[in-house]
Structure formats: structure tokens, C-alpha cells
Tab-separated table of C-alpha atoms and ligand atoms in Angstrom:
chain	number	residue	atom	x	y	z
A	1	UNK	CA	0.000	0.000	0.000
A	2	UNK	CA	1.216	3.548	-0.751
A	3	UNK	CA	0.844	5.910	2.198
A	4	UNK	CA	1.399	9.655	2.051
A	5	UNK	CA	1.444	11.146	5.516
A	6	UNK	CA	1.698	14.791	6.571
A	7	UNK	CA	3.722	15.369	9.726
A	8	UNK	CA	2.882	18.448	11.778
A	9	UNK	CA	5.043	18.268	14.914
A	10	UNK	CA	4.013	21.739	16.154
A	11	UNK	CA	5.207	23.163	19.460
A	12	UNK	CA	6.496	22.122	22.877
A	13	UNK	CA	7.003	18.376	23.134
A	14	UNK	CA	5.390	17.909	19.685
A	15	UNK	CA	8.672	17.412	17.745
A	16	UNK	CA	10.077	14.895	20.279
A	17	UNK	CA	7.022	12.670	20.342
A	18	UNK	CA	6.617	12.988	16.574
A	19	UNK	CA	10.099	11.542	16.036
A	20	UNK	CA	9.045	8.438	17.979
A	21	UNK	CA	5.687	8.222	16.178
A	22	UNK	CA	7.482	8.448	12.853
A	23	UNK	CA	10.019	5.751	13.755
A	24	UNK	CA	7.181	3.410	14.689
A	25	UNK	CA	5.363	4.232	11.436
A	26	UNK	CA	8.528	3.480	9.446
A	27	UNK	CA	9.090	0.174	11.259
A	28	UNK	CA	5.499	-0.930	10.584
A	29	UNK	CA	5.695	0.080	6.903
A	30	UNK	CA	8.934	-1.845	6.554
A	31	UNK	CA	7.398	-4.989	8.109
A	32	UNK	CA	4.201	-4.868	6.070
A	33	UNK	CA	5.728	-3.700	2.793
A	34	UNK	CA	4.008	-0.306	2.631
A	35	UNK	CA	5.584	2.478	0.619
A	36	UNK	CA	5.750	5.493	2.917
A	37	UNK	CA	6.077	9.135	1.878
A	38	UNK	CA	6.216	11.747	4.648
A	39	UNK	CA	6.162	15.508	4.296
A	40	UNK	CA	6.529	17.979	7.125
A	41	UNK	CA	4.554	21.190	7.713
A	42	UNK	CA	4.464	23.924	10.337
A	43	UNK	CA	1.540	24.739	12.636
A	44	UNK	CA	1.069	26.686	15.867
A	45	UNK	CA	3.563	29.015	17.557
A	46	UNK	CA	6.464	27.792	15.416
A	47	UNK	CA	4.419	28.601	12.302
A	48	UNK	CA	3.752	32.122	13.623
A	49	UNK	CA	7.492	32.596	14.168
A	50	UNK	CA	8.289	31.343	10.683
A	51	UNK	CA	5.451	32.765	8.583
A	52	UNK	CA	3.293	34.987	10.809
A	53	UNK	CA	0.381	32.546	10.325
A	54	UNK	CA	-0.395	29.654	12.748
A	55	UNK	CA	-1.872	27.528	9.917
A	56	UNK	CA	-0.262	28.713	6.672
A	57	UNK	CA	-1.862	27.847	3.306
A	58	UNK	CA	1.106	25.573	2.457
A	59	UNK	CA	0.357	23.468	5.529
A	60	UNK	CA	-3.311	23.236	4.601
A	61	UNK	CA	-2.432	22.202	1.039
A	62	UNK	CA	-0.081	19.536	2.415
A	63	UNK	CA	-2.859	18.127	4.648
A	64	UNK	CA	-5.353	18.099	1.766
A	65	UNK	CA	-2.919	16.176	-0.456
A	66	UNK	CA	-2.061	13.563	2.170
A	67	UNK	CA	-3.818	10.322	3.122
A	68	UNK	CA	-3.554	11.108	6.841
A	69	UNK	CA	-2.067	13.757	9.119
A	70	UNK	CA	-0.026	13.071	12.250
A	71	UNK	CA	-0.138	16.076	14.522
A	72	UNK	CA	1.983	16.655	17.656
A	73	UNK	CA	0.812	19.571	19.779
A	74	UNK	CA	0.492	23.333	19.727
A	75	UNK	CA	0.790	26.069	22.310
A	76	UNK	CA	3.397	28.296	23.881
A	77	UNK	CA	3.232	30.014	27.294
A	78	UNK	CA	4.398	33.225	25.671
A	79	UNK	CA	0.873	33.477	24.184
A	80	UNK	CA	-1.024	31.973	27.153
A	81	UNK	CA	0.270	34.764	29.356
A	82	UNK	CA	-0.525	37.498	26.868
A	83	UNK	CA	-4.311	37.790	26.484
A	84	UNK	CA	-3.839	40.751	24.126
A	85	UNK	CA	-1.917	38.781	21.459
A	86	UNK	CA	-3.858	39.063	18.205
A	87	UNK	CA	-2.392	35.990	16.537
A	88	UNK	CA	-2.442	32.866	18.706
A	89	UNK	CA	-1.163	29.306	18.118
A	90	UNK	CA	-4.586	27.806	19.010
A	91	UNK	CA	-6.113	29.680	16.078
A	92	UNK	CA	-3.977	27.441	13.858
A	93	UNK	CA	-5.429	24.284	15.379
A	94	UNK	CA	-8.962	25.616	15.139
A	95	UNK	CA	-8.508	26.666	11.520
A	96	UNK	CA	-7.017	23.293	10.653
A	97	UNK	CA	-10.054	21.565	12.205
A	98	UNK	CA	-12.475	23.881	10.422
A	99	UNK	CA	-10.781	23.903	7.011
A	100	UNK	CA	-10.389	20.124	6.973
A	101	UNK	CA	-14.017	19.753	8.136
A	102	UNK	CA	-12.972	17.600	11.116
A	103	UNK	CA	-16.338	17.530	12.834
A	104	UNK	CA	-15.815	14.391	14.914
A	105	UNK	CA	-13.010	13.857	17.396
A	106	UNK	CA	-12.785	10.274	18.621
A	107	UNK	CA	-11.034	9.731	21.945
A	108	UNK	CA	-10.923	6.083	23.039
A	109	UNK	CA	-10.380	5.465	26.756
A	110	UNK	CA	-9.094	2.020	27.662
A	111	UNK	CA	-7.266	0.697	30.664
A	112	UNK	CA	-3.892	-0.953	30.405
A	113	UNK	CA	-3.773	-3.884	32.854
A	114	UNK	CA	-0.231	-3.049	33.925
A	115	UNK	CA	-1.219	0.537	34.795
A	116	UNK	CA	-4.426	0.006	36.742
A	117	UNK	CA	-2.657	0.811	40.007
A	118	UNK	CA	-1.665	4.241	38.593
A	119	UNK	CA	-5.254	5.384	38.309
A	120	UNK	CA	-6.498	7.784	40.972
A	121	UNK	CA	-9.576	5.526	41.141
A	122	UNK	CA	-9.841	2.190	42.938
A	123	UNK	CA	-8.837	-0.787	40.791
A	124	UNK	CA	-12.282	-2.398	40.845
A	125	UNK	CA	-13.738	0.747	39.248
A	126	UNK	CA	-11.073	0.879	36.557
A	127	UNK	CA	-10.617	-2.741	35.497
A	128	UNK	CA	-12.247	-3.321	32.128
A	129	UNK	CA	-13.030	0.339	31.378
A	130	UNK	CA	-13.410	0.682	27.612
A	131	UNK	CA	-15.332	3.577	26.157
A	132	UNK	CA	-15.129	6.060	23.329
A	133	UNK	CA	-15.795	9.803	23.536
A	134	UNK	CA	-17.040	11.407	20.342
A	135	UNK	CA	-16.503	15.139	20.670
A	136	UNK	CA	-18.027	17.546	18.141
A	137	UNK	CA	-15.029	19.559	16.938
A	138	UNK	CA	-15.993	22.357	14.566
A	139	UNK	CA	-18.931	24.088	16.245
A	140	UNK	CA	-20.190	25.464	19.549
A	141	UNK	CA	-18.383	28.020	21.684
A	142	UNK	CA	-15.067	27.464	19.914
A	143	UNK	CA	-16.385	28.912	16.666
A	144	UNK	CA	-19.595	30.809	17.492
A	145	UNK	CA	-19.720	34.482	16.578
A	146	UNK	CA	-20.040	37.149	17.858
A	147	UNK	CA	-17.138	36.763	20.222
A	148	UNK	CA	-15.250	39.606	21.801
A	149	UNK	CA	-15.222	42.530	24.191
A	150	UNK	CA	-17.301	45.633	24.616
A	151	UNK	CA	-15.696	48.942	23.714
A	152	UNK	CA	-14.790	49.747	27.314
A	153	UNK	CA	-13.252	46.274	27.575
A	154	UNK	CA	-15.237	45.407	30.704
A	155	UNK	CA	-17.691	42.992	29.130
A	156	UNK	CA	-16.777	39.893	27.127
A	157	UNK	CA	-18.953	37.444	25.218
A	158	UNK	CA	-18.760	34.091	23.456
A	159	UNK	CA	-21.590	32.573	21.460
A	160	UNK	CA	-22.596	28.940	21.367
A	161	UNK	CA	-24.167	28.056	18.012
A	162	UNK	CA	-25.171	24.704	16.527
A	163	UNK	CA	-27.139	23.912	13.403
A	164	UNK	CA	-29.228	20.774	12.943
A	165	UNK	CA	-26.834	19.575	10.237
A	166	UNK	CA	-23.787	19.905	12.496
A	167	UNK	CA	-25.508	17.939	15.239
A	168	UNK	CA	-26.858	15.272	12.894
A	169	UNK	CA	-23.580	14.378	11.232
A	170	UNK	CA	-21.637	13.892	14.453
A	171	UNK	CA	-24.510	11.847	15.909
A	172	UNK	CA	-24.452	9.554	12.866
A	173	UNK	CA	-20.711	9.103	13.375
A	174	UNK	CA	-21.257	8.248	17.059
A	175	UNK	CA	-24.077	5.804	16.255
A	176	UNK	CA	-21.902	4.033	13.696
A	177	UNK	CA	-19.179	3.533	16.313
A	178	UNK	CA	-21.759	2.402	18.903
A	179	UNK	CA	-23.183	-0.082	16.375
A	180	UNK	CA	-19.745	-1.707	16.028
A	181	UNK	CA	-19.239	-1.863	19.801
A	182	UNK	CA	-21.523	-2.655	22.743
A	183	UNK	CA	-24.422	-0.708	21.206
A	184	UNK	CA	-24.940	1.918	23.883
A	185	UNK	CA	-24.801	5.642	23.171
A	186	UNK	CA	-24.894	8.326	25.863
A	187	UNK	CA	-25.716	11.825	24.626
A	188	UNK	CA	-24.293	14.446	26.994
A	189	UNK	CA	-25.861	17.913	27.069
A	190	UNK	CA	-27.201	20.633	29.329
A	191	UNK	CA	-30.734	20.627	27.931
A	192	UNK	CA	-32.196	21.977	31.168
A	193	UNK	CA	-30.379	25.286	30.547
A	194	UNK	CA	-29.046	25.702	27.005
A	195	UNK	CA	-30.997	26.147	23.751
A	196	UNK	CA	-28.202	24.461	21.780
A	197	UNK	CA	-28.448	21.448	24.104
A	198	UNK	CA	-32.200	21.239	23.543
A	199	UNK	CA	-31.534	21.148	19.797
A	200	UNK	CA	-28.969	18.373	20.394
A	201	UNK	CA	-31.473	16.379	22.422
A	202	UNK	CA	-34.274	16.795	19.886
A	203	UNK	CA	-32.066	15.851	16.943
A	204	UNK	CA	-30.644	12.884	18.886
A	205	UNK	CA	-34.147	11.592	19.614
A	206	UNK	CA	-34.885	11.712	15.878
A	207	UNK	CA	-31.571	10.219	14.717
A	208	UNK	CA	-31.935	7.423	17.317
A	209	UNK	CA	-34.944	6.049	15.419
A	210	UNK	CA	-32.604	5.093	12.575
A	211	UNK	CA	-30.440	2.965	14.900
A	212	UNK	CA	-32.938	0.685	16.669
A	213	UNK	CA	-30.249	-1.777	17.751
A	214	UNK	CA	-28.390	0.941	19.713
A	215	UNK	CA	-29.709	1.886	23.138
A	216	UNK	CA	-29.620	5.687	23.631
A	217	UNK	CA	-29.583	7.521	26.924
A	218	UNK	CA	-29.174	11.177	27.868
A	219	UNK	CA	-27.115	12.711	30.652
A	220	UNK	CA	-26.619	16.295	31.740
A	221	UNK	CA	-22.957	17.227	31.532
A	222	UNK	CA	-22.511	17.833	35.263
A	223	UNK	CA	-23.966	14.421	35.984
A	224	UNK	CA	-21.811	12.860	33.264
A	225	UNK	CA	-18.676	14.351	34.854
A	226	UNK	CA	-19.632	12.666	38.109
A	227	UNK	CA	-20.583	9.323	36.542
A	228	UNK	CA	-17.267	9.164	34.666
A	229	UNK	CA	-15.454	9.047	37.995
A	230	UNK	CA	-18.045	7.068	39.900
A	231	UNK	CA	-18.768	4.342	37.387
A	232	UNK	CA	-16.638	4.641	34.230
A	233	UNK	CA	-17.531	1.108	33.180
A	234	UNK	CA	-21.118	2.170	32.540
A	235	UNK	CA	-20.106	3.962	29.301
A	236	UNK	CA	-19.723	2.537	25.807
A	237	UNK	CA	-19.895	5.518	23.420
A	238	UNK	CA	-20.420	9.048	24.643
A	239	UNK	CA	-21.193	11.917	22.265
A	240	UNK	CA	-21.206	15.603	23.106
A	241	UNK	CA	-20.638	19.152	21.916
A	242	UNK	CA	-17.204	20.730	21.546
A	243	UNK	CA	-16.545	22.389	24.920
A	244	UNK	CA	-18.161	19.659	27.029
A	245	UNK	CA	-16.081	17.130	25.084
A	246	UNK	CA	-12.880	19.065	25.691
A	247	UNK	CA	-13.457	19.053	29.435
A	248	UNK	CA	-14.805	15.515	29.812
A	249	UNK	CA	-11.973	13.949	27.826
A	250	UNK	CA	-9.284	15.488	30.040
A	251	UNK	CA	-11.185	14.034	32.971
A	252	UNK	CA	-11.568	10.680	31.225
A	253	UNK	CA	-7.877	10.502	30.400
A	254	UNK	CA	-6.733	10.236	34.017
A	255	UNK	CA	-8.999	7.244	34.628
A	256	UNK	CA	-6.452	5.166	32.745
A	257	UNK	CA	-3.519	6.602	34.679
A	258	UNK	CA	-1.988	9.319	32.512
A	259	UNK	CA	-2.957	11.971	29.995
A	260	UNK	CA	0.193	10.914	28.154
A	261	UNK	CA	-1.536	7.731	26.992
A	262	UNK	CA	-4.570	9.074	25.192
A	263	UNK	CA	-4.632	9.286	21.390
A	264	UNK	CA	-7.390	10.815	19.287
A	265	UNK	CA	-8.616	10.782	15.728
A	266	UNK	CA	-10.308	13.759	14.103
A	267	UNK	CA	-12.540	12.664	11.271
A	268	UNK	CA	-14.642	14.623	8.822
A	269	UNK	CA	-14.921	15.891	5.290
A	270	UNK	CA	-11.266	15.773	4.213
A	271	UNK	CA	-8.041	14.174	5.491
A	272	UNK	CA	-8.226	12.774	9.034
A	273	UNK	CA	-5.860	14.106	11.686
A	274	UNK	CA	-4.395	12.001	14.500
A	275	UNK	CA	-3.416	13.971	17.569
A	276	UNK	CA	-2.593	13.127	21.188
A	277	UNK	CA	-5.089	14.513	23.714
A	278	UNK	CA	-2.316	15.998	25.878
A	279	UNK	CA	-1.121	19.441	24.957
A	280	UNK	CA	2.295	20.892	24.197
A	281	UNK	CA	3.568	20.433	27.810
A	282	UNK	CA	6.039	23.341	27.488
A	283	UNK	CA	7.750	22.594	30.811
A	284	UNK	CA	9.024	19.335	29.312
A	285	UNK	CA	9.917	20.633	25.838
A	286	UNK	CA	13.398	19.645	24.699
A	287	UNK	CA	14.066	17.586	27.845
A	288	UNK	CA	13.389	14.148	26.353
A	289	UNK	CA	11.031	13.218	29.216
A	290	UNK	CA	7.562	13.403	27.610
A	291	UNK	CA	5.515	10.244	27.200
A	292	UNK	CA	5.501	9.239	23.496
A	293	UNK	CA	2.750	6.608	23.922
A	294	UNK	CA	-0.243	8.810	23.037
A	295	UNK	CA	1.533	9.737	19.773
A	296	UNK	CA	2.459	6.120	19.072
A	297	UNK	CA	-1.131	5.047	19.752
A	298	UNK	CA	-2.212	7.767	17.289
A	299	UNK	CA	-0.213	5.871	14.668
A	300	UNK	CA	-2.192	2.710	15.567
A	301	UNK	CA	-5.470	4.603	15.201
A	302	UNK	CA	-4.291	6.000	11.865
A	303	UNK	CA	-3.651	2.515	10.454
A	304	UNK	CA	-7.015	1.296	11.762
A	305	UNK	CA	-9.281	4.225	10.834
A	306	UNK	CA	-7.647	5.756	7.750
A	307	UNK	CA	-6.229	2.613	6.134
A	308	UNK	CA	-8.430	-0.154	7.595
A	309	UNK	CA	-5.205	-1.997	8.499
A	310	UNK	CA	-6.208	-3.657	11.763
A	311	UNK	CA	-3.186	-5.941	11.927
A	312	UNK	CA	-0.733	-3.057	11.828
A	313	UNK	CA	-2.736	-1.369	14.608
A	314	UNK	CA	-2.664	-4.565	16.655
A	315	UNK	CA	1.129	-4.843	16.302
A	316	UNK	CA	1.591	-1.325	17.623
A	317	UNK	CA	-0.781	-1.948	20.540
A	318	UNK	CA	1.030	-5.162	21.370
A	319	UNK	CA	4.380	-3.333	21.385
A	320	UNK	CA	2.985	-0.554	23.599
A	321	UNK	CA	1.552	-3.097	26.060
A	322	UNK	CA	4.852	-4.954	26.113
A	323	UNK	CA	6.750	-1.760	26.943
A	324	UNK	CA	4.360	-1.009	29.801
A	325	UNK	CA	4.633	-4.535	31.144
A	326	UNK	CA	8.424	-4.408	30.922
A	327	UNK	CA	8.381	-1.114	32.851
A	328	UNK	CA	9.971	0.832	29.988
A	329	UNK	CA	8.014	3.971	30.810
A	330	UNK	CA	8.513	7.728	31.115
A	331	UNK	CA	8.460	9.597	34.406
A	332	UNK	CA	4.721	10.379	34.349
A	333	UNK	CA	3.966	6.705	34.964
A	334	UNK	CA	7.248	5.433	36.426
A	335	UNK	CA	6.351	6.354	40.010
A	336	UNK	CA	9.133	5.076	42.270
A	337	UNK	CA	10.471	2.881	39.458
A	338	UNK	CA	13.076	3.816	36.875
A	339	UNK	CA	12.004	6.516	34.431
A	340	UNK	CA	13.101	6.136	30.814
A	341	UNK	CA	13.432	8.981	28.331
A	342	UNK	CA	11.083	9.719	25.439
A	343	UNK	CA	13.560	8.319	22.941
A	344	UNK	CA	14.363	5.230	25.014
A	345	UNK	CA	10.678	4.313	25.214
A	346	UNK	CA	10.135	5.034	21.503
A	347	UNK	CA	13.229	3.095	20.461
A	348	UNK	CA	12.232	0.114	22.636
A	349	UNK	CA	8.821	-0.020	20.937
A	350	UNK	CA	10.323	0.406	17.463
A	351	UNK	CA	12.789	-2.395	18.136
A	352	UNK	CA	10.001	-4.628	19.465
A	353	UNK	CA	8.179	-4.187	16.145
A	354	UNK	CA	11.350	-4.758	14.107
A	355	UNK	CA	12.170	-7.924	16.052
A	356	UNK	CA	8.665	-9.365	16.082
A	357	UNK	CA	8.689	-12.746	14.368
A	358	UNK	CA	12.373	-13.191	15.154
A	359	UNK	CA	11.509	-13.989	18.763
B	1	IPM	C1	-7.682	19.613	22.889
B	1	IPM	C2	-6.956	20.860	23.324
B	1	IPM	C3	-7.319	22.011	22.405
B	1	IPM	C4	-8.817	22.242	22.503
B	1	IPM	C5	-6.556	23.320	22.682
B	1	IPM	C6	-5.060	23.122	22.588
B	1	IPM	C7	-7.000	24.444	21.789
B	1	IPM	O1	-7.253	21.138	24.648
B	1	IPM	O2	-7.497	19.194	21.728
B	1	IPM	O3	-8.425	19.051	23.684
B	1	IPM	O4	-9.287	22.947	23.405
B	1	IPM	O5	-9.540	21.702	21.666
B	2	MG	MG1	-8.450	19.681	25.638
């Protein structure tokens, strides 16, 4: 198979984890006889420094021409601490999502048996957790207009907007995933307060009729936040609007022990983008300590979702599990044990893939 992949390492720890993701991709392509072409583009703060634009047209063209995009992270404290900055790295990420039509962000949450003791929750709550968050990614508060400040600067406003079409398409995506899994979909909203949530609930009730084999239930977002911690095993597929999804998936990520383990796939009208859920982690940038597993698991998701290559995905997952079981882990999960560097963990996994079959 011929694979053309765009690499957008971005900011912070992005370049370091991307190197490991790329090495794993190369090792898999070598093993399975795929012809790999990779091209690199800039996005985020580094793109502002280089071109003045956090998502330059060249980067967009590169994404459009590729079969899949691997994305590292964006963000730089220099902008976080300057609320007056006109051009911000996050605008690049948002424009990429919008311009590529990435309306559905899939964030699978699964426990790793060897890490259950790392979870802040009791083991009996965590064992066997396996659910999927489908976050709407191109609407809601992130994109609603008007947004801004009053003339005197003392009042600020954001607008939450959803159209029926935006809600419908992400619900169909969530139902399709639920249909392939345990056939339970939880729609998370705040329909007791928000007009957009009432539209979500109404549209979901209609769309549900087309998926009679999937059981649908509704939860208010505050209740969902509580249930995620109290009884994470009760979820199969969860679908929600952009901002609720952003918040709930950070919460969900720690159930499995570390934010550094959670990959995501953004799917929509054009090329899909695979990005770790963790951010740019600027404190760790350049120190070779960040966890590369979320990025490496993004590569697994890419083979599974974009190329329907389940075996390649399974090889990567096996290698990741083996590294965890062998204790070849970065400091975020090492605890009192030995902490390995980003490149040591990545190289161990790459070698595991290269040596598979020889063992
Ligand atoms: C995420 C991140 C982004 C978001 C930030 C970096 C803009 O938190 O992908 O969850 O809020 O969507
Ligand atoms: Mg987030």
C-alpha cells in the first residue's frame, strides 16, 4: 500500500514525540511492505514565528494532499500569558479543524492492565473500562460568533451556536461507532439550561430512530462528569458538543492513569488528523522526558481508521503493552520505578516491532 502522511510536529514536546511516532510508522511500513512518503509542515507558535500565520496555506495544502495527518501539539506560554496577542497558536489548530471539516473527534479510553494501580480511582472501578468519547469539533463556543469585548473592555462574550446539520452528522458518526461496539450511546448535554443542548437532544431523539439496535440515553454534563469518575464502566460511546467534550476527555484521560496515553482521531470531510489529547507540555519541551505513547497510539489509530489496516494497529498496541509490562516507561507513569526517556521508550517499541517474528 502507498501511504502519504503529513507530519505536523508543532510546538512544545510535539517534535520529540513525533520523532518516535514516525520511527514506529517506518518500522510498521517496513514490516508490512508499505511504501511510505512523509512531508513535514508547520503549525502553531512555530508557524507564527516562521510565517506569521499559525496555519499557513502551504500546511493546509499539504494536509489536503495527504492520506492522513499526524499532529503533535500546539501552544506556547508566551501566548497563554498574553491575552492581548492578536495571533495565537490555538487559532492554527482551530482553523485546521475547520478547514479540513474535522467535525468528529474520537477519543478512546481504555485501561492498560499493567497501569491500573496508577489510576487515581480504585482498581475495581477501573478494570475493564473501555469507552469512546465522540466530541463535536468544529462548532459550539469554539467557533460561534459574535465573540469579543465591549468597547470599554469590561464585558466579554462568546456565542454557542449549533445547526441541525452539524448535530446530525456527528450523531451519525457516534451511532456508527456504537453499532460496532456494545451498542450503547450516551448523549451528553445541558438541555435543562441551554438552547443548543435542547436542539442536540431533539435531533438525537430523531436520529436514534434510525439505529434501533443501539440503546440511547441522555445525561446532563454535570452528571456525566460525576458518573465518569463514579462508574466509568457504565459507558460505551459518549457523544457531546465541543466544549463539554474538551473538558470531559481530560477528565476521562486520568482514569487510565496518565494523559500521556490518550490518542485521538479527528474525522470529517477531508483528510483525518491524528493527535494526542495531551497538549504541548512546554515545561518538558526539549528535555526528552515526555511520554511518546499517546503519539504512538495515534499511529495505531491511523492505520485502523484511515487505512483499515487492523493488523498493523494490533502490532503497535502489542508493542505498547509490552513496553508497559516491561516497565519501559517515562516519568509520568514510572512512580518510584526507573524513568526512561522519550527516545528510550520510543526506540524500545520500534525495536520490538522490528524484532517481532524473530523472537
Ligand atoms: C484539545 C486541546 C485544544 C482544545 C486546545 C489546545 C486548543 O485542549 O485538543 O483538547 O481545546 O480543543
Ligand atoms: Mg483539551
